Short mmCIF file of C-alpha atoms in Angstrom, two decimals:
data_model
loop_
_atom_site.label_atom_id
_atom_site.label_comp_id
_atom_site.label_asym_id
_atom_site.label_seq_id
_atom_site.Cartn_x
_atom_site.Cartn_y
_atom_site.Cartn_z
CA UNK A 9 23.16 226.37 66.79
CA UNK A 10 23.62 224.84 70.48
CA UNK A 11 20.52 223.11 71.30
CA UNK A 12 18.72 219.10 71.60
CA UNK A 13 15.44 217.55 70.82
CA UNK A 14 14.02 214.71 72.51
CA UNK A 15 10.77 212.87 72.19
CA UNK A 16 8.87 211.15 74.69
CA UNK A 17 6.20 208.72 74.30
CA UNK A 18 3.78 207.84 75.79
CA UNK A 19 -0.09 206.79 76.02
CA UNK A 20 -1.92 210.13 75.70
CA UNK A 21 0.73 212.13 74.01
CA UNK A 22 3.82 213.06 72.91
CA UNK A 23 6.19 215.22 74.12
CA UNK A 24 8.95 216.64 72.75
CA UNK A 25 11.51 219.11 74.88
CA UNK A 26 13.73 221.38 73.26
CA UNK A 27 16.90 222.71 75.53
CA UNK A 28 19.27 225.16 74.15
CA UNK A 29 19.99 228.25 72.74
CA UNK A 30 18.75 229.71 69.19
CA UNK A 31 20.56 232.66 67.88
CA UNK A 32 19.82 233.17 64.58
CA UNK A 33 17.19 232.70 62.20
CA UNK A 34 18.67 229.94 60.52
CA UNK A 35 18.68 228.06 63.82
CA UNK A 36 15.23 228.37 63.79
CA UNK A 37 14.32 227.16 60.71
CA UNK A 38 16.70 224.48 61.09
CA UNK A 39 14.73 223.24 64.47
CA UNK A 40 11.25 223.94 62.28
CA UNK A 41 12.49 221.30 59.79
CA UNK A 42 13.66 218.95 62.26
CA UNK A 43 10.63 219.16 64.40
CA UNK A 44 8.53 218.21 61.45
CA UNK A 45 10.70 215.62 60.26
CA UNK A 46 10.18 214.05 63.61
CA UNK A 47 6.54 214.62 64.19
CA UNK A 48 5.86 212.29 60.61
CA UNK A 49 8.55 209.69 61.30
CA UNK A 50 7.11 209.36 64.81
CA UNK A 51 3.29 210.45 64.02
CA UNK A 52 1.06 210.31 67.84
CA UNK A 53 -1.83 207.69 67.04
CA UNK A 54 -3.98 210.42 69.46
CA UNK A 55 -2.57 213.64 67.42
CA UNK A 56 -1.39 215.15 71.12
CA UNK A 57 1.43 217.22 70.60
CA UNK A 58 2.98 218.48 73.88
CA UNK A 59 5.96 220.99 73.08
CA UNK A 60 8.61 221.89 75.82
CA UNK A 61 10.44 224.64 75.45
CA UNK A 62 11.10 226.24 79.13
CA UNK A 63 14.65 225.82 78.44
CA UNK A 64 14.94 227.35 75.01
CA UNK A 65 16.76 230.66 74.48
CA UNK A 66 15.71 232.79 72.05
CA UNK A 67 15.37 236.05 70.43
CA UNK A 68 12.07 237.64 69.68
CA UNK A 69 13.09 236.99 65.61
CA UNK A 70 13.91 233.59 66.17
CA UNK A 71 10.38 233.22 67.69
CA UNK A 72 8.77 234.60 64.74
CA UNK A 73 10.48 232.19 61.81
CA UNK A 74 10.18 229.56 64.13
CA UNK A 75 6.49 229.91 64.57
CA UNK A 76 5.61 230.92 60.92
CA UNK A 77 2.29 228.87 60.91
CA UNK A 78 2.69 228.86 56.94
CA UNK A 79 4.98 226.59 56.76
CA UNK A 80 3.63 223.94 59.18
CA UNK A 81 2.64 221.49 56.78
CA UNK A 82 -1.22 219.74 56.28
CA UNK A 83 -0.41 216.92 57.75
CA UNK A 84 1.03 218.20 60.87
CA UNK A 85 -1.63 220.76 61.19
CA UNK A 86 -4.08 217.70 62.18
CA UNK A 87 -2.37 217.87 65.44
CA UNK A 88 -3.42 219.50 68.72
CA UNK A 89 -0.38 221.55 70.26
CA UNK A 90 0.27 222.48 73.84
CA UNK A 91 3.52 224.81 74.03
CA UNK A 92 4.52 224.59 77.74
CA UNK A 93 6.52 228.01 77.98
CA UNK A 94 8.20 230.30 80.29
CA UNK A 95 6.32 233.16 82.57
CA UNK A 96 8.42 235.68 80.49
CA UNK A 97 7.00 234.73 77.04
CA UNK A 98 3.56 234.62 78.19
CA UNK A 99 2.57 237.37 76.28
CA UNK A 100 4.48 236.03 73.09
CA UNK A 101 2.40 232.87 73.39
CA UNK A 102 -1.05 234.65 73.46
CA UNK A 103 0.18 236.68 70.26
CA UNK A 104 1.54 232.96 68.69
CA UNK A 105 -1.69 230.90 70.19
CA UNK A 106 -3.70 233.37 68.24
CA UNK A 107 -2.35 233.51 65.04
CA UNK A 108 -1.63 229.33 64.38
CA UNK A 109 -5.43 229.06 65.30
CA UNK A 110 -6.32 231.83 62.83
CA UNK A 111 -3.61 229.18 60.03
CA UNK A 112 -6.16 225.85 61.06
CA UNK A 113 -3.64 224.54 63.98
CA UNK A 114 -5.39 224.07 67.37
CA UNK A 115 -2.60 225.12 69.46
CA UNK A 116 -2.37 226.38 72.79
CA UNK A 117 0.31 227.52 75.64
CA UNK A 118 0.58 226.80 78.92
CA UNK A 119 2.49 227.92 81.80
CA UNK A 120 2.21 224.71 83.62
CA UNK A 121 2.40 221.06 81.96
CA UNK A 122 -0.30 219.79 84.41
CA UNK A 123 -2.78 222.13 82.89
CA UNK A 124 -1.52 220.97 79.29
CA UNK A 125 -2.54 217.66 80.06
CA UNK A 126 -6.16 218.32 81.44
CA UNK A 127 -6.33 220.14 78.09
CA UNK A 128 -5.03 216.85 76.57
CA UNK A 129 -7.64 214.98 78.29
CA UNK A 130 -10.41 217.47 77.42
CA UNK A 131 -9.67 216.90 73.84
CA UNK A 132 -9.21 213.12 73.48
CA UNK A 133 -12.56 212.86 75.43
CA UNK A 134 -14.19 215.08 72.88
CA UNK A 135 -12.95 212.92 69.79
CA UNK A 136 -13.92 209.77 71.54
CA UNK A 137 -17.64 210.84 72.89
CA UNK A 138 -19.12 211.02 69.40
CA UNK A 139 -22.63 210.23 69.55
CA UNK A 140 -23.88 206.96 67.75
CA UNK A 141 -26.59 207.85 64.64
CA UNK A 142 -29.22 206.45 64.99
#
């Protein structure tokens, strides 16, 4: 297992970039469990999740334990996801958007991070604008 997490914070969202190299499943369930770990001990007051991973190495396994959507726990499922990922994976992230919206998690990739973040905006103004009962 060769690869780092960081978080960023900041007022809309959070961001976390992964850099590094998975080669076997067990790195990827490793990373699962951190990423989770991190995402309750540091939980996003907006639930904006942005999720880096241009710079991640993988194998087409590792993808698949790493995005089991079973084992994304309740809690973190309350978050909205943007995956920023690589030209190359593209069709991966379709297949992956798909099937974690199908498990309850709005997620959804990107190719570029500005278009992430006009998502971001999109869905913060949605939560906000809730029409007053009268």
């Amino acid at each position: 297992m060769s690869y780092t997490v960081n978080l960023t914070i900041n007022n809309l969202y959070h961001q976390i970039d992964i850099v590094g190299v998975l080669l076997k499943d067990t790195d990827a369930d490793d990373l699962q469990i951190k990423l989770i770990e991190l995402l309750r001990s540091n939980p996003s007051p907006t639930n904006l999740l942005m999720i880096d991973v241009r710079l991640l190495q993988f194998r087409a396994s590792v993808t698949n334990t790493f995005f089991r959507a079973s084992a994304i726990p309740n809690d973190v499922k309350s978050l909205n996801v943007a995956i920023i990922e690589n030209d190359e994976y593209k069709d991966k992230g379709t297949i992956t958007e798909n099937m974690y919206r199908n498990n309850g998690l709005n997620l959804r990739v990107f190719l570029d991070k500005g278009e992430a973040e006009s998502w971001f905006i999109t869905v913060n103004n949605q939560k906000i604008s809730i029409p007053n009962k009268q």
